[in-house]
Coordinates of C-alpha atoms in Angstrom, one line a residue:
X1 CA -4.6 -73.1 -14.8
X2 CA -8.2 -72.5 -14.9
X3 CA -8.3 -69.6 -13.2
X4 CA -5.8 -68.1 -15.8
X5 CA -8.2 -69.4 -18.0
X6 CA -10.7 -67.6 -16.9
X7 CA -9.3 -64.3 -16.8
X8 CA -8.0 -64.1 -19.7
X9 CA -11.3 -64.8 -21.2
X10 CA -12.8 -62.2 -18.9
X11 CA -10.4 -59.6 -20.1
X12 CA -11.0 -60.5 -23.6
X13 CA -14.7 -60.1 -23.0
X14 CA -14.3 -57.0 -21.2
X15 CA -12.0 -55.3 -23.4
X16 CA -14.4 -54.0 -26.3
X17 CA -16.7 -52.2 -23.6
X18 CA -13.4 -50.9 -22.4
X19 CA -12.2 -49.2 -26.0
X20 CA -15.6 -48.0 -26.5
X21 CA -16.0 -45.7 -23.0
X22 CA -15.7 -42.1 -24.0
X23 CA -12.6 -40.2 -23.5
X24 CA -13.0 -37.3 -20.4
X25 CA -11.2 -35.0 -22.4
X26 CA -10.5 -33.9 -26.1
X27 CA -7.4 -32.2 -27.8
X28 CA -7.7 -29.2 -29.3
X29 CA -5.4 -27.6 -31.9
X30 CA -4.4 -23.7 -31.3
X31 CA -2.0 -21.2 -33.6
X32 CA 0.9 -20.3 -31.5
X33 CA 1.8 -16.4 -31.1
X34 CA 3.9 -16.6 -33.9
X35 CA 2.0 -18.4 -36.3
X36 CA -1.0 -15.7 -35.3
X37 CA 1.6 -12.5 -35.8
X38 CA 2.4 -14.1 -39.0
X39 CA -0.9 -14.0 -40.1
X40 CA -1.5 -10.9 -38.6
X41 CA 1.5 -9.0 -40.6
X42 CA 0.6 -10.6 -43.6
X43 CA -3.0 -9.4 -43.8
X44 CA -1.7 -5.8 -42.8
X45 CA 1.0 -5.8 -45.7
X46 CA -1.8 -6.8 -48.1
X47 CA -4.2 -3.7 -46.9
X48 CA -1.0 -1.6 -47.4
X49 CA 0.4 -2.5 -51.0
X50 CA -2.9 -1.4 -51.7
X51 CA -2.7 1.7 -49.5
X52 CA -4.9 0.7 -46.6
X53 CA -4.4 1.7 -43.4
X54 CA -5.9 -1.1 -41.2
X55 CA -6.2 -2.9 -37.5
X56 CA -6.0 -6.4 -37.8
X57 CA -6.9 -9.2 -34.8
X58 CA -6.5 -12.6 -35.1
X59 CA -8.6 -14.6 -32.4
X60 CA -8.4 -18.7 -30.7
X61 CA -11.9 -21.0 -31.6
X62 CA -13.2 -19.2 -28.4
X63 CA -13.0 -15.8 -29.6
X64 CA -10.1 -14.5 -27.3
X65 CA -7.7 -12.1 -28.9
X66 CA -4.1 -13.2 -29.7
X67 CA -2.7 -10.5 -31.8
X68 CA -3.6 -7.5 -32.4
X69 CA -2.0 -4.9 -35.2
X70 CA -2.8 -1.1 -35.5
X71 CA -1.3 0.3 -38.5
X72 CA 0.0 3.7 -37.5
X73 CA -2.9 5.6 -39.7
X74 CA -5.8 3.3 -39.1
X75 CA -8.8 4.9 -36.9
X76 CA -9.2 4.3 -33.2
X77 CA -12.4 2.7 -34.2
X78 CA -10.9 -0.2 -36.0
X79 CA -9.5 -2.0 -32.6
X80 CA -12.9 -3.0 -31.3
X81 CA -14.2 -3.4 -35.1
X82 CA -11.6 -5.8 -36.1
X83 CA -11.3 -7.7 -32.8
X84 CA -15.2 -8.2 -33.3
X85 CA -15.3 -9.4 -36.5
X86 CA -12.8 -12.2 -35.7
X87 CA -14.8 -12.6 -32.7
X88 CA -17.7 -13.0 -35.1
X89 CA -16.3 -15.2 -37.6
X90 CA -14.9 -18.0 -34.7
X91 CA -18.1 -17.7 -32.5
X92 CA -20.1 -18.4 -35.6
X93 CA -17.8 -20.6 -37.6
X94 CA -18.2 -18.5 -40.7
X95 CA -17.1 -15.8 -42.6
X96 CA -18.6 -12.4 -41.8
X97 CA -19.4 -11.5 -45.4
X98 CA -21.4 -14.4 -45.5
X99 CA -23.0 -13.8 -42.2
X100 CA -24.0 -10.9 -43.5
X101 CA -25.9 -11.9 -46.5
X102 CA -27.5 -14.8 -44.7
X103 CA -28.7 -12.0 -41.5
X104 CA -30.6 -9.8 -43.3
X105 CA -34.1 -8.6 -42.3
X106 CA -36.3 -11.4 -43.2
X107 CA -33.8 -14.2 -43.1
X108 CA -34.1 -16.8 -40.4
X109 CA -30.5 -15.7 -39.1
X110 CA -31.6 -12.3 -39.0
X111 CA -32.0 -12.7 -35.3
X112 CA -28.0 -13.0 -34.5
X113 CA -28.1 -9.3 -35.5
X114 CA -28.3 -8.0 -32.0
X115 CA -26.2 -10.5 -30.1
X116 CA -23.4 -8.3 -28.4
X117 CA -19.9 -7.8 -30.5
X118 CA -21.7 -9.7 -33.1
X119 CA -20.0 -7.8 -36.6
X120 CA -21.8 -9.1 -39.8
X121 CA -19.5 -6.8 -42.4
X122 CA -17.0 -8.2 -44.6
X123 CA -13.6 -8.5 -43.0
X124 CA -14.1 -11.8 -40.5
X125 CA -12.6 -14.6 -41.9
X126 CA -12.5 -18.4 -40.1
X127 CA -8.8 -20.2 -39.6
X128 CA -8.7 -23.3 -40.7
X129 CA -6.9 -26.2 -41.8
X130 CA -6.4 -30.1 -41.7
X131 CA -9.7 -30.6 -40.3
X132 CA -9.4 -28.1 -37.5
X133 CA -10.5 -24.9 -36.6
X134 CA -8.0 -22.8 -35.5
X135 CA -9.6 -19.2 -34.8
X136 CA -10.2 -16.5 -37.1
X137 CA -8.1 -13.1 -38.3
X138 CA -10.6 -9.8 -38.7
X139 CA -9.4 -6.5 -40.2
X140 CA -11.1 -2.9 -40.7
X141 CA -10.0 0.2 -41.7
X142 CA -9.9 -0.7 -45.7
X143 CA -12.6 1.3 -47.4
X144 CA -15.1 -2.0 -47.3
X145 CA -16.0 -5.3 -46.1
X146 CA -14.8 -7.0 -49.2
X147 CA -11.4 -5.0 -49.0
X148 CA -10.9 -6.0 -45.9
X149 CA -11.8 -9.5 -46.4
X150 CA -9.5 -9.5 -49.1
X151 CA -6.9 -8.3 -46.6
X152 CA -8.1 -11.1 -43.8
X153 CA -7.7 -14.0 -46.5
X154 CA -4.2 -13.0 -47.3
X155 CA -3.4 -13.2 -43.8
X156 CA -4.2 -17.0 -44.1
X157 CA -2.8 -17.3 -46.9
X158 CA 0.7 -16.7 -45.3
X159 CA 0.1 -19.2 -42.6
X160 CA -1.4 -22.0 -44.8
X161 CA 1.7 -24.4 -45.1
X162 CA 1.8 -24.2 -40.9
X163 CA -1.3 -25.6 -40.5
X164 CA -2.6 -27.6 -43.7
X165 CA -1.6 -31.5 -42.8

């Protein structure tokens, strides 16, 4: 009986150390393809009820591409401009229309300037909801960064019920 005793009191001692060890491994939330061509649709309908001709790429939290959308007028130029600017918005966790205010010569961010696919034009817009970060949508091709940030917010707009909880 002692013995059972004692282990149980040594488990009970032993147990608070136990909850507190850190996990090895985290969860993270992602869109799935659907949710990301939703978004992606959404924010090239919005560029063309207003008669924009636009590519739109929405991106994970690491930056990698998950849908990409080329309206059948929009310049060659704005795959690798889109894709960037969601690149820019989830490698930096903000908007690209801010990033660009807060880069300008003379600003302490000024430096992220030249860091390679780094886009700091309107257009980049972070996915989030419930807490989580989910990737980000960028468009180009709408005559201006706020156009197409308009255009990029719409896109989350559509998707906002899937991932608000």
């Amino acid at each position: 009986m002692r013995h059972v005793v004692m282990a149980v009191a040594s488990l009970c001692l032993a147990l608070p150390v136990w909850a507190q060890t850190p996990a090895a491994t985290f969860q993270v939330k992602t869109l799935t393809p659907e949710t990301a061509l939703m978004a992606a649709q959404a924010a090239m309908a919005a560029c063309r009820d207003q008669g924009f001709q636009v590519g739109v790429a929405v991106v994970d939290r690491s930056g990698l591409t998950q849908v990409f959308l080329r309206d059948r007028f929009a310049g060659a130029h704005t795959v690798d401009v889109a894709t960037n600017k969601a690149w820019t918005a989830a490698s930096f966790r903000t908007s690209t229309l801010e990033l660009a205010t807060e880069s300008q010569p003379g600003k302490p961010m000024s430096g992220i300037r030249s860091t390679p696919r780094m886009l700091a034009v309107g257009g980049g817009v972070v996915i989030e909801g419930g807490g989580s970060i989910f990737g980000a949508i960028g468009v180009s091709g709408a005559p201006g960064g706020d156009a197409d940030d308009a255009c990029a917010k719409a896109g989350i707009k559509a998707i906002a019920d899937k991932i608000e909880f």
